CSV table of C-alpha atoms in Angstrom, one decimal:
chain,number,residue,atom,x,y,z
A,1,UNK,CA,135.6,26.6,157.9
A,2,UNK,CA,138.1,28.1,155.7
A,3,UNK,CA,136.0,27.2,152.8
A,4,UNK,CA,133.1,29.0,153.9
A,5,UNK,CA,134.8,32.2,155.2
A,6,UNK,CA,136.0,32.4,151.6
A,7,UNK,CA,132.3,32.4,149.7
A,8,UNK,CA,131.7,34.6,152.3
A,9,UNK,CA,133.8,37.1,151.6
A,10,UNK,CA,133.1,36.2,147.2
A,11,UNK,CA,129.8,37.1,147.8
A,12,UNK,CA,130.7,40.2,150.0
A,13,UNK,CA,133.1,41.2,146.8
A,14,UNK,CA,130.1,40.3,144.0
A,15,UNK,CA,127.6,42.2,146.6
A,16,UNK,CA,129.7,45.0,146.5
A,17,UNK,CA,131.1,44.9,142.7
A,18,UNK,CA,127.2,44.4,141.8
A,19,UNK,CA,126.2,47.7,144.0
A,20,UNK,CA,128.7,49.5,142.5
A,21,UNK,CA,128.0,49.4,139.0
A,22,UNK,CA,124.4,50.1,140.2
A,23,UNK,CA,125.9,53.5,142.1
A,24,UNK,CA,127.7,54.3,138.9
A,25,UNK,CA,125.5,53.4,136.2
A,26,UNK,CA,122.4,54.9,137.2
A,27,UNK,CA,120.1,57.3,135.4
A,28,UNK,CA,121.2,60.9,136.8
A,29,UNK,CA,118.1,62.9,137.6
A,30,UNK,CA,117.1,65.4,135.0
A,31,UNK,CA,116.9,69.0,136.3
A,32,UNK,CA,113.7,70.9,135.6
A,33,UNK,CA,111.9,74.0,135.9
A,34,UNK,CA,108.5,73.4,137.1
A,35,UNK,CA,104.9,75.7,137.4
A,36,UNK,CA,101.9,74.9,139.7
A,37,UNK,CA,98.9,75.1,137.9
A,38,UNK,CA,96.3,77.5,138.9
A,39,UNK,CA,93.3,79.8,137.9
A,40,UNK,CA,93.2,82.9,135.9
A,41,UNK,CA,92.3,83.9,132.5
A,42,UNK,CA,92.6,82.5,129.1
A,43,UNK,CA,92.3,84.3,126.1
A,44,UNK,CA,92.5,83.0,122.4
A,45,UNK,CA,94.1,85.2,119.7
A,46,UNK,CA,95.0,85.0,116.3
A,47,UNK,CA,97.7,87.1,115.0
A,48,UNK,CA,99.2,88.6,111.8
A,49,UNK,CA,101.9,86.3,110.0
A,50,UNK,CA,104.7,89.5,109.7
A,51,UNK,CA,104.1,92.7,111.3
A,52,UNK,CA,102.0,95.4,110.3
A,53,UNK,CA,102.2,99.1,110.1
A,54,UNK,CA,101.0,101.8,111.9
A,55,UNK,CA,98.9,104.2,109.8
A,56,UNK,CA,96.6,106.9,110.3
A,57,UNK,CA,92.8,106.9,109.3
A,58,UNK,CA,92.9,110.5,107.8
A,59,UNK,CA,96.4,111.3,105.2
A,60,UNK,CA,96.3,113.7,102.8
A,61,UNK,CA,99.8,114.3,100.8
A,62,UNK,CA,99.1,117.7,99.0
A,63,UNK,CA,100.2,119.8,96.4
A,64,UNK,CA,99.0,123.4,94.7
A,65,UNK,CA,96.6,122.8,92.1
A,66,UNK,CA,99.4,125.6,89.8
A,67,UNK,CA,102.8,125.2,89.8
A,68,UNK,CA,104.7,128.5,91.0
A,69,UNK,CA,106.7,130.3,93.5
A,70,UNK,CA,106.2,129.6,97.2
A,71,UNK,CA,105.8,133.0,99.1
A,72,UNK,CA,104.7,132.0,102.1
A,73,UNK,CA,105.2,129.3,104.4
A,74,UNK,CA,103.5,129.7,107.4
A,75,UNK,CA,103.7,126.4,109.0
A,76,UNK,CA,106.7,123.8,110.1
A,77,UNK,CA,106.8,119.8,110.2
A,78,UNK,CA,105.0,118.9,113.7
A,79,UNK,CA,103.0,122.0,113.6
A,80,UNK,CA,99.1,121.1,114.3
A,81,UNK,CA,96.7,123.0,112.0
A,82,UNK,CA,93.2,123.4,112.1
A,83,UNK,CA,90.9,122.6,109.0
A,84,UNK,CA,90.8,125.4,106.9
A,85,UNK,CA,94.2,127.3,108.2
A,86,UNK,CA,96.8,127.8,105.1
A,87,UNK,CA,99.1,125.8,104.9
A,88,UNK,CA,101.2,127.3,101.6
A,89,UNK,CA,101.4,129.9,99.7
A,90,UNK,CA,102.2,130.7,96.4
A,91,UNK,CA,103.4,134.2,94.0
A,92,UNK,CA,100.2,135.1,93.2
A,93,UNK,CA,99.8,139.2,93.2
A,94,UNK,CA,98.4,139.3,90.0
A,95,UNK,CA,95.6,137.1,90.8
A,96,UNK,CA,94.7,139.4,93.9
A,97,UNK,CA,95.0,142.1,91.5
A,98,UNK,CA,92.6,141.0,89.4
A,99,UNK,CA,90.3,139.6,92.0
A,100,UNK,CA,90.1,143.7,93.1
A,101,UNK,CA,89.3,144.4,89.6
A,102,UNK,CA,86.4,141.9,89.4
A,103,UNK,CA,85.5,143.1,92.6
A,104,UNK,CA,85.7,147.1,91.8
A,105,UNK,CA,83.7,146.2,88.7
A,106,UNK,CA,81.3,144.4,90.2
A,107,UNK,CA,80.8,147.8,92.6
A,108,UNK,CA,80.9,149.7,89.5
A,109,UNK,CA,78.1,147.7,87.9
A,110,UNK,CA,75.8,147.8,91.1
A,111,UNK,CA,75.6,151.6,90.8
A,112,UNK,CA,75.1,151.6,86.9
A,113,UNK,CA,72.2,149.4,87.6
A,114,UNK,CA,70.7,151.6,90.7
A,115,UNK,CA,71.1,154.4,88.0
A,116,UNK,CA,68.9,152.5,85.5
A,117,UNK,CA,66.7,151.2,87.5
A,118,UNK,CA,65.9,154.7,89.2
A,119,UNK,CA,65.1,156.1,85.7
A,120,UNK,CA,63.3,153.1,84.3
A,121,UNK,CA,60.9,153.8,87.4
A,122,UNK,CA,60.9,157.9,86.4
A,123,UNK,CA,59.4,156.9,82.9
A,124,UNK,CA,57.5,154.6,84.3
A,125,UNK,CA,55.8,156.9,86.3
A,126,UNK,CA,55.7,159.3,83.3
A,127,UNK,CA,54.4,157.0,80.7
A,128,UNK,CA,51.1,156.7,83.7
A,129,UNK,CA,51.0,159.9,84.1
A,130,UNK,CA,50.4,160.5,80.4
A,131,UNK,CA,48.4,157.5,79.8
A,132,UNK,CA,45.4,158.6,82.9
A,133,UNK,CA,45.8,162.1,80.6
A,134,UNK,CA,44.5,160.4,77.4
A,135,UNK,CA,41.8,158.8,78.4
A,136,UNK,CA,40.7,162.2,79.8
A,137,UNK,CA,41.5,163.9,76.3
A,138,UNK,CA,43.9,166.7,78.2
A,139,UNK,CA,47.2,164.4,76.2
A,140,UNK,CA,48.5,164.0,73.0
A,141,UNK,CA,48.5,160.0,72.0
A,142,UNK,CA,52.0,160.8,70.0
A,143,UNK,CA,53.6,162.0,73.2
A,144,UNK,CA,51.8,159.6,75.6
A,145,UNK,CA,52.9,156.4,73.1
A,146,UNK,CA,56.7,157.7,73.6
A,147,UNK,CA,56.2,158.0,76.7
A,148,UNK,CA,55.0,154.5,77.4
A,149,UNK,CA,58.0,152.7,75.1
A,150,UNK,CA,60.8,154.2,76.3
A,151,UNK,CA,59.1,153.4,80.0
A,152,UNK,CA,59.3,149.7,78.7
A,153,UNK,CA,62.8,150.1,77.0
A,154,UNK,CA,64.3,151.5,80.3
A,155,UNK,CA,62.3,148.7,82.1
A,156,UNK,CA,64.4,146.5,80.1
A,157,UNK,CA,67.4,148.3,80.8
A,158,UNK,CA,67.3,148.3,84.0
A,159,UNK,CA,67.0,143.9,83.8
A,160,UNK,CA,69.9,143.8,81.7
A,161,UNK,CA,72.1,146.1,84.5
A,162,UNK,CA,70.7,143.5,87.0
A,163,UNK,CA,71.7,141.0,84.9
A,164,UNK,CA,74.9,142.1,84.7
A,165,UNK,CA,75.1,142.8,88.3
A,166,UNK,CA,75.4,138.9,88.4
A,167,UNK,CA,77.4,138.7,85.8
A,168,UNK,CA,80.4,140.6,87.8
A,169,UNK,CA,79.3,139.2,90.7
A,170,UNK,CA,80.2,135.4,88.9
A,171,UNK,CA,83.5,136.6,88.2
A,172,UNK,CA,84.3,137.9,90.9
A,173,UNK,CA,84.1,134.2,92.3
A,174,UNK,CA,85.5,132.9,89.4
A,175,UNK,CA,88.9,135.5,90.4
A,176,UNK,CA,88.9,134.3,93.8
A,177,UNK,CA,88.7,130.5,92.5
A,178,UNK,CA,91.8,131.1,90.5
A,179,UNK,CA,93.6,132.8,93.5
A,180,UNK,CA,92.4,130.0,96.0
A,181,UNK,CA,94.0,127.7,93.9
A,182,UNK,CA,97.2,129.3,94.9
A,183,UNK,CA,96.8,128.2,98.5
A,184,UNK,CA,97.2,124.7,100.0
A,185,UNK,CA,94.8,124.8,103.0
A,186,UNK,CA,94.3,122.3,105.7
A,187,UNK,CA,91.1,119.5,105.0
A,188,UNK,CA,91.1,118.6,108.5
A,189,UNK,CA,92.5,118.9,112.0
A,190,UNK,CA,95.7,117.2,111.9
A,191,UNK,CA,99.3,117.5,112.3
A,192,UNK,CA,102.3,118.3,109.8
A,193,UNK,CA,104.2,115.3,109.3
A,194,UNK,CA,106.4,116.3,106.4
A,195,UNK,CA,107.1,119.5,103.8
A,196,UNK,CA,108.9,119.1,100.9
A,197,UNK,CA,109.9,122.6,99.7
A,198,UNK,CA,110.8,126.1,101.3
A,199,UNK,CA,110.6,129.6,100.9
A,200,UNK,CA,111.3,131.0,96.9
A,201,UNK,CA,111.4,127.1,95.7
A,202,UNK,CA,108.8,126.6,92.5
A,203,UNK,CA,106.9,123.4,92.6
A,204,UNK,CA,105.2,121.8,90.0
A,205,UNK,CA,101.9,119.9,89.8
A,206,UNK,CA,102.7,116.1,89.0
A,207,UNK,CA,102.4,115.1,85.2
A,208,UNK,CA,99.9,113.1,84.9
A,209,UNK,CA,101.2,109.2,85.5
A,210,UNK,CA,104.6,109.9,87.2
A,211,UNK,CA,104.1,109.9,91.6
A,212,UNK,CA,106.3,113.1,92.7
A,213,UNK,CA,106.5,113.4,96.8
A,214,UNK,CA,104.0,115.8,97.9
A,215,UNK,CA,104.6,119.3,98.9
A,216,UNK,CA,103.0,118.6,102.7
A,217,UNK,CA,101.6,115.5,104.3
A,218,UNK,CA,99.1,116.1,106.6
A,219,UNK,CA,98.0,113.4,109.0
A,220,UNK,CA,95.0,112.8,111.7
A,221,UNK,CA,96.9,111.1,114.5
A,222,UNK,CA,93.8,111.2,115.9
A,223,UNK,CA,92.1,107.7,114.5
A,224,UNK,CA,94.9,105.2,113.8
A,225,UNK,CA,94.8,101.7,112.3
A,226,UNK,CA,96.7,98.6,112.1
A,227,UNK,CA,97.2,97.2,108.5
A,228,UNK,CA,98.5,93.5,109.0
A,229,UNK,CA,98.2,90.1,107.3
A,230,UNK,CA,97.2,86.8,108.4
A,231,UNK,CA,96.9,83.8,107.3
A,232,UNK,CA,94.9,82.6,105.3
A,233,UNK,CA,93.6,79.7,108.1
A,234,UNK,CA,92.7,81.9,110.9
A,235,UNK,CA,90.6,84.2,108.9
A,236,UNK,CA,87.0,82.7,108.7
A,237,UNK,CA,87.5,83.7,112.5
A,238,UNK,CA,88.0,86.7,112.3
A,239,UNK,CA,85.0,89.2,111.9
A,240,UNK,CA,84.7,93.1,111.9
A,241,UNK,CA,84.0,94.2,115.6
A,242,UNK,CA,86.5,91.8,117.1
A,243,UNK,CA,88.4,93.4,120.2
A,244,UNK,CA,92.3,93.7,119.0
A,245,UNK,CA,95.6,94.1,121.0
A,246,UNK,CA,98.3,96.1,119.6
A,247,UNK,CA,102.0,95.6,120.1
A,248,UNK,CA,104.9,97.5,119.4
A,249,UNK,CA,108.3,96.8,119.6
A,250,UNK,CA,109.6,99.1,121.2
A,251,UNK,CA,107.0,98.9,123.9
A,252,UNK,CA,106.9,95.2,124.3
A,253,UNK,CA,105.1,95.1,127.6
A,254,UNK,CA,102.2,97.4,126.8
A,255,UNK,CA,99.6,96.9,124.9
A,256,UNK,CA,97.0,99.4,123.2
A,257,UNK,CA,93.7,98.2,122.7
A,258,UNK,CA,91.5,97.6,119.6
A,259,UNK,CA,88.9,96.3,117.6
A,260,UNK,CA,88.5,95.2,113.7
A,261,UNK,CA,87.3,97.1,111.4
A,262,UNK,CA,88.2,95.9,108.4
A,263,UNK,CA,88.5,92.1,107.1
A,264,UNK,CA,89.7,92.3,103.2
A,265,UNK,CA,86.8,90.2,100.6
A,266,UNK,CA,89.4,88.9,99.0
A,267,UNK,CA,92.7,86.7,99.9
A,268,UNK,CA,96.8,87.7,99.1
A,269,UNK,CA,99.5,85.1,97.0
A,270,UNK,CA,102.2,87.8,97.2
A,271,UNK,CA,104.1,85.5,99.0
A,272,UNK,CA,105.8,81.5,97.9
A,273,UNK,CA,103.6,78.6,99.7
A,274,UNK,CA,101.9,81.4,101.8
A,275,UNK,CA,98.6,82.7,101.6
A,276,UNK,CA,97.3,86.4,103.8
A,277,UNK,CA,93.9,87.7,104.1
A,278,UNK,CA,94.6,92.0,104.7
A,279,UNK,CA,92.9,92.8,108.0
A,280,UNK,CA,92.7,96.5,110.2
A,281,UNK,CA,92.5,97.3,113.4
A,282,UNK,CA,92.0,100.2,115.1
A,283,UNK,CA,93.3,101.8,117.8
A,284,UNK,CA,91.1,102.7,120.9
A,285,UNK,CA,92.4,106.5,122.3
A,286,UNK,CA,95.6,106.4,120.5
A,287,UNK,CA,98.6,107.6,122.6
A,288,UNK,CA,100.2,110.0,119.6
A,289,UNK,CA,102.9,110.3,122.5
A,290,UNK,CA,104.1,106.7,122.2
A,291,UNK,CA,102.0,105.2,119.0
A,292,UNK,CA,102.9,107.1,115.5
A,293,UNK,CA,102.1,106.2,112.0
A,294,UNK,CA,104.8,104.9,110.4
A,295,UNK,CA,105.6,102.2,112.9
A,296,UNK,CA,106.1,99.0,112.6
A,297,UNK,CA,103.3,96.5,115.2
A,298,UNK,CA,101.6,93.1,115.7
A,299,UNK,CA,97.7,92.8,116.4
A,300,UNK,CA,96.2,90.1,118.4
A,301,UNK,CA,92.5,89.5,117.6
A,302,UNK,CA,90.5,88.1,120.2
A,303,UNK,CA,88.8,85.2,119.5
A,304,UNK,CA,87.2,84.0,123.0
A,305,UNK,CA,88.1,84.9,126.5
A,306,UNK,CA,87.7,82.5,129.6
A,307,UNK,CA,87.5,84.3,132.9
A,308,UNK,CA,88.6,82.6,136.1
A,309,UNK,CA,89.4,79.0,134.6
A,310,UNK,CA,92.3,76.1,135.3
A,311,UNK,CA,95.2,76.6,133.3
A,312,UNK,CA,98.7,76.0,132.4
A,313,UNK,CA,101.3,77.9,130.2
A,314,UNK,CA,101.3,76.6,126.8
A,315,UNK,CA,105.0,75.4,126.9
A,316,UNK,CA,104.0,73.2,129.0
A,317,UNK,CA,102.1,70.9,126.4
A,318,UNK,CA,103.6,67.7,124.2
A,319,UNK,CA,102.4,65.7,121.7
A,320,UNK,CA,99.4,67.9,121.7
A,321,UNK,CA,97.9,67.3,124.8
A,322,UNK,CA,100.9,65.6,127.3
A,323,UNK,CA,102.4,67.4,130.7
A,324,UNK,CA,104.8,65.8,132.9
A,325,UNK,CA,103.6,66.0,136.3
A,326,UNK,CA,106.4,66.2,139.4
A,327,UNK,CA,105.3,63.7,141.7
A,328,UNK,CA,107.7,63.6,144.4
A,329,UNK,CA,110.9,63.0,142.6
A,330,UNK,CA,110.0,61.3,139.3
A,331,UNK,CA,108.0,62.4,136.7
A,332,UNK,CA,104.7,61.1,135.4
A,333,UNK,CA,103.3,61.8,131.4
A,334,UNK,CA,99.7,62.6,132.2
A,335,UNK,CA,97.0,63.2,128.9
A,336,UNK,CA,94.9,66.3,129.8
A,337,UNK,CA,91.7,68.0,128.8
A,338,UNK,CA,92.2,71.0,126.6
A,339,UNK,CA,89.7,74.3,126.3
A,340,UNK,CA,90.8,77.9,124.3
A,341,UNK,CA,94.1,78.2,124.3
A,342,UNK,CA,96.5,80.8,123.5
A,343,UNK,CA,100.1,81.8,122.7
A,344,UNK,CA,100.2,82.2,126.4
A,345,UNK,CA,97.9,79.9,127.9
A,346,UNK,CA,95.7,77.1,128.2
A,347,UNK,CA,92.2,76.0,129.2
A,348,UNK,CA,93.0,72.7,131.0
A,349,UNK,CA,89.1,70.9,131.1
A,350,UNK,CA,90.5,67.7,133.1
A,351,UNK,CA,93.4,65.9,134.0
A,352,UNK,CA,95.0,68.3,136.3
A,353,UNK,CA,93.7,70.4,139.2
A,354,UNK,CA,94.7,73.7,141.3
A,355,UNK,CA,98.2,73.1,142.5
A,356,UNK,CA,99.7,70.7,140.3
A,357,UNK,CA,103.4,70.7,139.6
A,358,UNK,CA,103.8,70.4,136.1
A,359,UNK,CA,107.2,70.7,134.0
A,360,UNK,CA,108.0,73.9,132.2
A,361,UNK,CA,111.2,73.2,130.6
A,362,UNK,CA,109.9,69.9,128.7
A,363,UNK,CA,112.4,70.6,125.5
A,364,UNK,CA,115.3,68.6,127.7
A,365,UNK,CA,116.8,65.8,127.3
A,366,UNK,CA,115.8,63.0,129.3
A,367,UNK,CA,112.5,64.1,130.1
A,368,UNK,CA,110.5,61.7,130.2
A,369,UNK,CA,107.9,59.2,131.8
A,370,UNK,CA,108.9,58.0,134.8
A,371,UNK,CA,112.1,59.5,135.2
A,372,UNK,CA,113.9,61.2,138.0
A,373,UNK,CA,114.3,64.9,138.6
A,374,UNK,CA,114.9,67.1,141.0
A,375,UNK,CA,113.9,70.8,140.8
A,376,UNK,CA,116.1,73.9,139.9
């Protein structure tokens, strides 16, 4: 009996030791975050490889055609101007005087034309009268011939006076054109972005081959677009007319709708080991108060859209087609079928159903098929 008791005690000690060992060495459950499979929209997109730039569809950096001193500067930076409005005027009193002189010459030439042409008409009437009297034998042939010649001379003088009127009118146009070269007018409706000059300062045209800052920078902010590079691998799927979404760091939660208006017909190799294609995406109904030319922005080009499909977050995918499903307190690795995908969501075509709980934090240590897990 004593020996039997000892054996029972020994077996009990061993069982306790084994149990303690198993308890102490068992794998601890992995803390995971989960997400339920649900239905929603999946938008397949491609994005630019580096930040793009917001620019205006129409932008003009302008300077006067002539050098001179700024005499009038009726606009300021930020002002809205209409097409044809004067934004800058150089000193041009001499040219204005030339215009006035040419205009007065034109007026005087019209007066001389009227005088000469009136005389020509009178001479013509006298020639006709004497010619009629000559036919009746009531006028001398010599006097009649002289009158006819005088009428022709007066008619030629009238024609010359008319031509001189046209010449003087052209001189007025020339003088106005020279005066216009001292004025800087807005070629379109827009906003003054920058002015490089002050009243009294002298401006000079840019020398040939040497770029200088424009005197006035005019922007039409009613039409904005993004110029950005995309990877050459994604370029074949992009074409003009496709929808696009434009985002800016300052407003990460707001996406501006737009469309691709141009895809460059060539590949750029400006970066090492990276070849890109430049695209332009125009913004629909731009909010000029929030999206201004010069800002950096990103473009997502919409390739395909699936409405109300079974979807999961893209970050839950491991190995290309696998996810970790939480069954009770155990993880199950499962292969799924994938349709359209984007940076945010992946369309699930097989392997899951709505309500399934899958692991969101797939990058944590201990995530494996059959591992114990607890939800955070």
